Amino acid sequence: MITVGCGAAIGALIRYFITTLFKRLQFDWPLATLLINLSGSFLLGILSHLLIGNPTLLAFWGVGVLGGYTTFSTFNTELVSLIDERRWRDCVLYLALSYGGGCALAFLGMMI
């Protein structure tokens, strides 16, 4: 579907710019990916509630833009890096904040 592809391109560009900005700050923790995924979860919750009756807009914004914006693959790569570096506390914190926070924020977004 071209709608989803165009949306994904937009979302990926937004994620790229945010990640680039955070790399300049030189955090020793995957904060950019966490914030991107948490904000994406929240926005998807809002959109899934607001656009339930419009599958075309939900495909563009939800599946496309937010699918391209959020990143499960980078999350897993960063998680494996934390494990490889034996940074167990950071690993557990990142995992808990990503999954727990993502679910909570998606639910919160759906309630708005």
mmCIF file of C-alpha atoms in Angstrom, residues 11-63:
data_model
loop_
_atom_site.group_PDB
_atom_site.id
_atom_site.type_symbol
_atom_site.label_atom_id
_atom_site.label_comp_id
_atom_site.label_asym_id
_atom_site.label_seq_id
_atom_site.Cartn_x
_atom_site.Cartn_y
_atom_site.Cartn_z
ATOM 1 C CA GLY A 11 8.334 8.514 10.175
ATOM 2 C CA ALA A 12 11.813 7.150 9.460
ATOM 3 C CA LEU A 13 13.069 10.638 8.586
ATOM 4 C CA ILE A 14 11.696 12.058 11.830
ATOM 5 C CA ARG A 15 13.345 9.227 13.791
ATOM 6 C CA TYR A 16 16.646 9.829 11.971
ATOM 7 C CA PHE A 17 16.665 13.531 12.871
ATOM 8 C CA ILE A 18 15.808 12.879 16.525
ATOM 9 C CA THR A 19 18.453 10.140 16.811
ATOM 10 C CA THR A 20 21.061 12.394 15.185
ATOM 11 C CA LEU A 21 20.231 15.157 17.641
ATOM 12 C CA PHE A 22 20.645 12.799 20.613
ATOM 13 C CA LYS A 23 23.943 11.411 19.277
ATOM 14 C CA ARG A 24 25.391 14.901 19.534
ATOM 15 C CA LEU A 25 24.595 14.847 23.260
ATOM 16 C CA GLN A 26 26.649 11.645 23.611
ATOM 17 C CA PHE A 27 24.503 9.732 26.093
ATOM 18 C CA ASP A 28 25.901 6.436 27.316
ATOM 19 C CA TRP A 29 22.394 5.012 27.371
ATOM 20 C CA PRO A 30 19.829 4.403 24.566
ATOM 21 C CA LEU A 31 17.700 7.398 25.524
ATOM 22 C CA ALA A 32 16.806 8.452 21.966
ATOM 23 C CA THR A 33 15.313 5.082 21.057
ATOM 24 C CA LEU A 34 13.466 4.886 24.360
ATOM 25 C CA LEU A 35 11.890 8.326 23.910
ATOM 26 C CA ILE A 36 11.039 7.634 20.275
ATOM 27 C CA ASN A 37 9.374 4.311 21.083
ATOM 28 C CA LEU A 38 7.503 5.667 24.118
ATOM 29 C CA SER A 39 6.207 8.721 22.265
ATOM 30 C CA GLY A 40 5.266 6.498 19.330
ATOM 31 C CA SER A 41 3.308 4.178 21.631
ATOM 32 C CA PHE A 42 1.447 7.121 23.138
ATOM 33 C CA LEU A 43 0.644 8.636 19.751
ATOM 34 C CA LEU A 44 -0.486 5.269 18.378
ATOM 35 C CA GLY A 45 -2.848 4.926 21.335
ATOM 36 C CA ILE A 46 -4.344 8.321 20.554
ATOM 37 C CA LEU A 47 -4.601 7.651 16.827
ATOM 38 C CA SER A 48 -6.104 4.187 17.218
ATOM 39 C CA HIS A 49 -8.849 5.746 19.323
ATOM 40 C CA LEU A 50 -9.468 8.763 17.091
ATOM 41 C CA LEU A 51 -9.157 7.082 13.688
ATOM 42 C CA ILE A 52 -10.908 3.772 14.386
ATOM 43 C CA GLY A 53 -13.536 4.589 11.752
ATOM 44 C CA ASN A 54 -11.060 5.637 9.063
ATOM 45 C CA PRO A 55 -8.793 2.733 8.054
ATOM 46 C CA THR A 56 -6.985 4.757 5.372
ATOM 47 C CA LEU A 57 -5.870 7.487 7.771
ATOM 48 C CA LEU A 58 -5.024 4.914 10.438
ATOM 49 C CA ALA A 59 -2.895 3.027 7.894
ATOM 50 C CA PHE A 60 -1.029 6.185 6.924
ATOM 51 C CA TRP A 61 -0.507 7.646 10.410
ATOM 52 C CA GLY A 62 -0.484 4.528 12.568
ATOM 53 C CA VAL A 63 1.097 1.809 10.464
#
